């Protein structure tokens, strides 16, 4: 698998991540750097979901 394909697959797996699930993933991180990476991904996913709710005027 190419790096590009791997990144795409990672995105596909993460985009539907439940925000509550991210806490367990952060807790289970193997390093501080991994913990920061997971937090950044979770934060991005939450921002995208918030953006969608705002655009749909469901707030």
PDB file of C-alpha atoms in Angstrom, residues 15 17-19 23 39-59:
ATOM      1  CA  UNK A  15     -13.889  10.555   9.826  1.00  0.00           C
ATOM      2  CA  UNK A  17     -14.896   8.410  14.889  1.00  0.00           C
ATOM      3  CA  UNK A  18     -17.179   9.078  17.816  1.00  0.00           C
ATOM      4  CA  UNK A  19     -15.795  11.891  19.948  1.00  0.00           C
ATOM      5  CA  UNK A  23     -10.900   9.560  24.993  1.00  0.00           C
ATOM      6  CA  UNK A  39      -6.180  14.538  20.039  1.00  0.00           C
ATOM      7  CA  UNK A  40      -5.529  16.613  16.901  1.00  0.00           C
ATOM      8  CA  UNK A  41      -7.490  14.166  14.737  1.00  0.00           C
ATOM      9  CA  UNK A  42     -10.380  14.042  17.226  1.00  0.00           C
ATOM     10  CA  UNK A  43     -10.432  17.833  17.409  1.00  0.00           C
ATOM     11  CA  UNK A  44     -10.539  18.109  13.615  1.00  0.00           C
ATOM     12  CA  UNK A  45     -13.373  15.561  13.347  1.00  0.00           C
ATOM     13  CA  UNK A  46     -15.356  17.429  16.009  1.00  0.00           C
ATOM     14  CA  UNK A  47     -14.833  20.731  14.178  1.00  0.00           C
ATOM     15  CA  UNK A  48     -16.133  19.202  10.938  1.00  0.00           C
ATOM     16  CA  UNK A  49     -19.220  17.823  12.682  1.00  0.00           C
ATOM     17  CA  UNK A  50     -19.868  21.200  14.307  1.00  0.00           C
ATOM     18  CA  UNK A  51     -19.493  22.930  10.944  1.00  0.00           C
ATOM     19  CA  UNK A  52     -22.063  20.554   9.413  1.00  0.00           C
ATOM     20  CA  UNK A  53     -24.568  21.192  12.237  1.00  0.00           C
ATOM     21  CA  UNK A  54     -24.147  24.954  11.847  1.00  0.00           C
ATOM     22  CA  UNK A  55     -24.587  24.808   8.059  1.00  0.00           C
ATOM     23  CA  UNK A  56     -27.725  22.712   8.515  1.00  0.00           C
ATOM     24  CA  UNK A  57     -28.970  25.245  11.102  1.00  0.00           C
ATOM     25  CA  UNK A  58     -29.519  22.491  13.656  1.00  0.00           C
ATOM     26  CA  UNK A  59     -27.943  24.367  16.576  1.00  0.00           C
TER      27      UNK A  59
END
